[in-house]
C-alpha cells in the first residue's frame, strides 16, 4: 500500500507543477511580467519591440556591403555532372559511374518523382552537350533504332575521349520522348578492309 501512495503522490506533484507552469506562461503572455521569469526572456522581448523595418533594412544593407565574407557564404556554379543529374534529370534517375564517366542512367519510379521521366526531344544535342560525362570524344552518330512496344532504343556511336576505342550509347525512350534509361558500352574501333 505504501508503494501505491508514493506513485500517487508523485503523480499529484507532477500535475501541480504542470498546472503552475501553464498558468505562469499564460500570465506572461497576457502582458504581466512575473517575478520568477528570467531577465533574459524579458530582454529578448524588448529587443524584438525595438527593432523596426528601417533598422532591419539598414542592417541588411550593411551585411550585404561587407567584403569580409567567408568562402562558405559564396556559392559556386554547378559542375556539368550536377547540372545534368539535378538540373535536366531533376534527381529522378539513378546514375552509375565507371571511374569519372557515366556508364548508366536509369529512371527511378518512386513517390518523390511523381512517375514522370524527363523528356529529351533531341538526343543528339543532349549527347553533344554532355559528351565529356559519357567519355565521348566526337559528335555522336546515330547507328541504330529499335522499337519494342511503346519503347524506342536509339544507339549512337562516337570515338572515346582518348581516341583508343569507340563508345556506344544506348538511349531508351517511351512514346512521349521521355528518357527511361541510358547505357554506355566501350567497343573496339571498326576496322575497314
mmCIF file of C-alpha atoms in Angstrom:
data_model
loop_
_atom_site.group_PDB
_atom_site.id
_atom_site.type_symbol
_atom_site.label_atom_id
_atom_site.label_comp_id
_atom_site.label_asym_id
_atom_site.label_seq_id
_atom_site.Cartn_x
_atom_site.Cartn_y
_atom_site.Cartn_z
ATOM 1 C CA UNK A 1 0.000 0.000 0.000
ATOM 2 C CA UNK A 2 2.874 2.400 0.699
ATOM 3 C CA UNK A 3 4.238 1.861 -2.841
ATOM 4 C CA UNK A 4 0.874 2.927 -4.311
ATOM 5 C CA UNK A 5 0.863 6.016 -2.090
ATOM 6 C CA UNK A 6 4.337 7.031 -3.360
ATOM 7 C CA UNK A 7 3.263 6.677 -7.003
ATOM 8 C CA UNK A 8 0.032 8.597 -6.330
ATOM 9 C CA UNK A 9 1.948 11.376 -4.526
ATOM 10 C CA UNK A 10 4.452 11.673 -7.394
ATOM 11 C CA UNK A 11 1.667 11.872 -9.982
ATOM 12 C CA UNK A 12 -0.147 14.583 -8.000
ATOM 13 C CA UNK A 13 3.114 16.583 -7.680
ATOM 14 C CA UNK A 14 3.729 16.405 -11.436
ATOM 15 C CA UNK A 15 0.202 17.554 -12.219
ATOM 16 C CA UNK A 16 0.545 20.522 -9.848
ATOM 17 C CA UNK A 17 3.916 21.526 -11.377
ATOM 18 C CA UNK A 18 2.495 21.276 -14.885
ATOM 19 C CA UNK A 19 -0.531 23.396 -13.940
ATOM 20 C CA UNK A 20 1.704 26.073 -12.364
ATOM 21 C CA UNK A 21 3.940 26.140 -15.442
ATOM 22 C CA UNK A 22 0.996 26.589 -17.808
ATOM 23 C CA UNK A 23 -0.560 29.272 -15.578
ATOM 24 C CA UNK A 24 2.771 31.166 -15.362
ATOM 25 C CA UNK A 25 3.248 31.170 -19.125
ATOM 26 C CA UNK A 26 -0.293 32.359 -19.809
ATOM 27 C CA UNK A 27 0.188 35.190 -17.287
ATOM 28 C CA UNK A 28 3.401 36.295 -19.009
ATOM 29 C CA UNK A 29 1.907 36.104 -22.493
ATOM 30 C CA UNK A 30 -1.000 38.286 -21.474
ATOM 31 C CA UNK A 31 1.466 41.065 -20.660
ATOM 32 C CA UNK A 32 2.088 40.623 -16.951
ATOM 33 C CA UNK A 33 5.725 40.268 -16.001
ATOM 34 C CA UNK A 34 6.051 37.795 -13.150
ATOM 35 C CA UNK A 35 8.956 37.875 -10.733
ATOM 36 C CA UNK A 36 10.000 34.272 -11.387
ATOM 37 C CA UNK A 37 10.541 34.903 -15.140
ATOM 38 C CA UNK A 38 14.194 35.267 -16.054
ATOM 39 C CA UNK A 39 15.611 38.633 -17.178
ATOM 40 C CA UNK A 40 16.876 37.081 -20.426
ATOM 41 C CA UNK A 41 13.387 36.367 -21.706
ATOM 42 C CA UNK A 42 12.285 39.933 -20.942
ATOM 43 C CA UNK A 43 15.393 41.315 -22.698
ATOM 44 C CA UNK A 44 14.562 39.351 -25.874
ATOM 45 C CA UNK A 45 11.032 40.732 -25.874
ATOM 46 C CA UNK A 46 12.429 44.262 -25.547
ATOM 47 C CA UNK A 47 14.892 43.681 -28.413
ATOM 48 C CA UNK A 48 12.102 42.464 -30.663
ATOM 49 C CA UNK A 49 9.971 45.505 -29.924
ATOM 50 C CA UNK A 50 12.857 47.964 -30.560
ATOM 51 C CA UNK A 51 13.604 46.552 -33.995
ATOM 52 C CA UNK A 52 11.829 48.323 -36.819
ATOM 53 C CA UNK A 53 11.655 47.606 -40.507
ATOM 54 C CA UNK A 54 14.032 50.519 -41.130
ATOM 55 C CA UNK A 55 16.586 49.107 -38.644
ATOM 56 C CA UNK A 56 16.368 45.695 -40.271
ATOM 57 C CA UNK A 57 16.843 47.206 -43.727
ATOM 58 C CA UNK A 58 19.903 49.172 -42.574
ATOM 59 C CA UNK A 59 21.434 46.049 -41.033
ATOM 60 C CA UNK A 60 20.757 44.015 -44.198
ATOM 61 C CA UNK A 61 22.421 46.706 -46.356
ATOM 62 C CA UNK A 62 25.441 46.763 -44.054
ATOM 63 C CA UNK A 63 25.815 42.964 -44.211
ATOM 64 C CA UNK A 64 25.439 42.950 -48.000
ATOM 65 C CA UNK A 65 28.216 45.528 -48.407
ATOM 66 C CA UNK A 66 30.645 43.596 -46.207
ATOM 67 C CA UNK A 67 33.733 42.468 -48.120
ATOM 68 C CA UNK A 68 34.911 40.085 -45.428
ATOM 69 C CA UNK A 69 32.587 37.201 -46.279
ATOM 70 C CA UNK A 70 33.794 33.677 -45.747
ATOM 71 C CA UNK A 71 34.045 31.243 -48.645
ATOM 72 C CA UNK A 72 31.123 29.239 -47.253
ATOM 73 C CA UNK A 73 28.795 32.143 -47.909
ATOM 74 C CA UNK A 74 29.785 32.405 -51.573
ATOM 75 C CA UNK A 75 28.152 29.902 -53.905
ATOM 76 C CA UNK A 76 29.660 28.232 -56.920
ATOM 77 C CA UNK A 77 28.061 27.292 -60.182
ATOM 78 C CA UNK A 78 27.047 23.677 -60.662
ATOM 79 C CA UNK A 79 29.546 21.486 -62.484
ATOM 80 C CA UNK A 80 28.340 19.630 -65.626
ATOM 81 C CA UNK A 81 27.605 16.430 -63.670
ATOM 82 C CA UNK A 82 25.458 18.263 -61.105
ATOM 83 C CA UNK A 83 23.799 20.227 -63.896
ATOM 84 C CA UNK A 84 22.812 17.002 -65.639
ATOM 85 C CA UNK A 85 21.823 14.982 -62.579
ATOM 86 C CA UNK A 86 19.902 17.624 -60.651
ATOM 87 C CA UNK A 87 19.075 20.064 -63.446
ATOM 88 C CA UNK A 88 17.945 18.298 -66.601
ATOM 89 C CA UNK A 89 17.293 14.903 -64.966
ATOM 90 C CA UNK A 90 15.703 16.563 -61.896
ATOM 91 C CA UNK A 91 17.169 13.981 -59.485
ATOM 92 C CA UNK A 92 14.738 11.336 -60.802
ATOM 93 C CA UNK A 93 17.438 8.987 -62.100
ATOM 94 C CA UNK A 94 19.971 6.598 -60.620
ATOM 95 C CA UNK A 95 23.360 7.401 -62.147
ATOM 96 C CA UNK A 96 26.128 4.778 -62.274
ATOM 97 C CA UNK A 97 29.713 5.869 -62.774
ATOM 98 C CA UNK A 98 32.658 3.947 -64.203
ATOM 99 C CA UNK A 99 35.577 5.952 -62.881
ATOM 100 C CA UNK A 100 34.647 9.564 -63.557
ATOM 101 C CA UNK A 101 32.393 8.816 -66.549
ATOM 102 C CA UNK A 102 28.699 7.979 -66.555
ATOM 103 C CA UNK A 103 28.071 4.385 -67.594
ATOM 104 C CA UNK A 104 24.338 4.157 -66.888
ATOM 105 C CA UNK A 105 21.326 6.355 -66.175
ATOM 106 C CA UNK A 106 18.116 4.649 -65.049
ATOM 107 C CA UNK A 107 14.752 6.252 -64.227
ATOM 108 C CA UNK A 108 13.702 5.524 -60.644
ATOM 109 C CA UNK A 109 9.939 5.433 -60.212
ATOM 110 C CA UNK A 110 9.233 6.327 -56.594
ATOM 111 C CA UNK A 111 6.677 8.564 -54.863
ATOM 112 C CA UNK A 112 9.020 11.593 -54.982
ATOM 113 C CA UNK A 113 9.399 11.514 -58.782
ATOM 114 C CA UNK A 114 5.653 11.680 -59.442
ATOM 115 C CA UNK A 115 6.107 8.931 -62.055
ATOM 116 C CA UNK A 116 7.174 11.283 -64.862
ATOM 117 C CA UNK A 117 10.506 10.756 -66.615
ATOM 118 C CA UNK A 118 12.258 13.735 -68.197
ATOM 119 C CA UNK A 119 11.502 14.473 -71.852
ATOM 120 C CA UNK A 120 14.522 14.855 -74.147
ATOM 121 C CA UNK A 121 13.453 15.596 -77.687
ATOM 122 C CA UNK A 122 16.866 15.986 -79.367
ATOM 123 C CA UNK A 123 19.079 13.113 -78.214
ATOM 124 C CA UNK A 124 21.972 14.077 -80.477
ATOM 125 C CA UNK A 125 22.176 17.585 -78.972
ATOM 126 C CA UNK A 126 21.832 16.100 -75.478
ATOM 127 C CA UNK A 127 24.848 13.829 -76.123
ATOM 128 C CA UNK A 128 26.863 16.687 -77.651
ATOM 129 C CA UNK A 129 26.213 18.909 -74.635
ATOM 130 C CA UNK A 130 27.178 16.251 -72.073
ATOM 131 C CA UNK A 131 29.700 14.287 -74.163
ATOM 132 C CA UNK A 132 32.543 14.659 -71.654
ATOM 133 C CA UNK A 133 30.432 12.973 -68.984
ATOM 134 C CA UNK A 134 29.850 9.947 -71.245
ATOM 135 C CA UNK A 135 33.515 9.730 -72.451
ATOM 136 C CA UNK A 136 32.575 10.801 -75.984
ATOM 137 C CA UNK A 137 35.406 12.402 -77.932
ATOM 138 C CA UNK A 138 33.493 13.364 -81.064
ATOM 139 C CA UNK A 139 29.960 14.195 -82.100
ATOM 140 C CA UNK A 140 27.820 11.056 -81.779
ATOM 141 C CA UNK A 141 26.359 9.419 -84.866
ATOM 142 C CA UNK A 142 23.052 7.520 -84.751
ATOM 143 C CA UNK A 143 23.716 3.914 -85.884
ATOM 144 C CA UNK A 144 20.560 2.011 -84.881
ATOM 145 C CA UNK A 145 16.907 2.425 -83.842
ATOM 146 C CA UNK A 146 14.947 -0.429 -82.258
ATOM 147 C CA UNK A 147 11.239 -0.191 -81.398
ATOM 148 C CA UNK A 148 9.677 -2.591 -78.874
ATOM 149 C CA UNK A 149 6.088 -1.794 -77.943
ATOM 150 C CA UNK A 150 5.968 1.760 -76.616
ATOM 151 C CA UNK A 151 9.742 1.949 -76.040
ATOM 152 C CA UNK A 152 12.328 3.056 -78.571
ATOM 153 C CA UNK A 153 16.048 2.450 -78.180
ATOM 154 C CA UNK A 154 18.413 4.595 -80.201
ATOM 155 C CA UNK A 155 22.085 3.674 -80.417
ATOM 156 C CA UNK A 156 24.755 6.315 -81.021
ATOM 157 C CA UNK A 157 28.442 5.733 -81.760
ATOM 158 C CA UNK A 158 31.355 8.056 -81.059
ATOM 159 C CA UNK A 159 35.085 7.813 -80.579
ATOM 160 C CA UNK A 160 36.087 7.780 -76.919
ATOM 161 C CA UNK A 161 37.729 10.860 -75.447
ATOM 162 C CA UNK A 162 41.173 9.243 -75.617
ATOM 163 C CA UNK A 163 40.538 8.025 -79.196
ATOM 164 C CA UNK A 164 41.552 4.432 -78.429
ATOM 165 C CA UNK A 165 38.063 2.906 -78.586
ATOM 166 C CA UNK A 166 34.525 3.698 -79.633
ATOM 167 C CA UNK A 167 31.666 4.288 -77.246
ATOM 168 C CA UNK A 168 28.145 3.059 -77.973
ATOM 169 C CA UNK A 169 25.368 4.907 -76.185
ATOM 170 C CA UNK A 170 22.009 3.103 -75.964
ATOM 171 C CA UNK A 171 19.182 5.518 -75.079
ATOM 172 C CA UNK A 172 15.723 4.117 -74.338
ATOM 173 C CA UNK A 173 12.674 6.409 -74.531
ATOM 174 C CA UNK A 174 8.957 5.937 -74.129
ATOM 175 C CA UNK A 175 6.390 7.038 -76.717
ATOM 176 C CA UNK A 176 6.451 10.631 -75.338
ATOM 177 C CA UNK A 177 10.240 11.059 -75.833
ATOM 178 C CA UNK A 178 10.846 10.662 -72.100
ATOM 179 C CA UNK A 179 14.147 9.141 -71.023
ATOM 180 C CA UNK A 180 13.790 5.693 -69.466
ATOM 181 C CA UNK A 181 17.442 4.607 -69.472
ATOM 182 C CA UNK A 182 20.841 5.293 -70.991
ATOM 183 C CA UNK A 183 23.791 2.882 -71.112
ATOM 184 C CA UNK A 184 27.283 3.318 -72.478
ATOM 185 C CA UNK A 185 29.396 0.499 -73.853
ATOM 186 C CA UNK A 186 33.052 0.651 -74.876
ATOM 187 C CA UNK A 187 33.871 -1.246 -78.076
ATOM 188 C CA UNK A 188 36.939 -1.514 -80.276
ATOM 189 C CA UNK A 189 37.167 0.600 -83.432
ATOM 190 C CA UNK A 190 35.510 -0.791 -86.520
ATOM 191 C CA UNK A 191 38.113 -1.934 -88.987
ATOM 192 C CA UNK A 192 37.565 -1.319 -92.669
ATOM 193 C CA UNK A 193 39.374 -3.545 -95.202
#
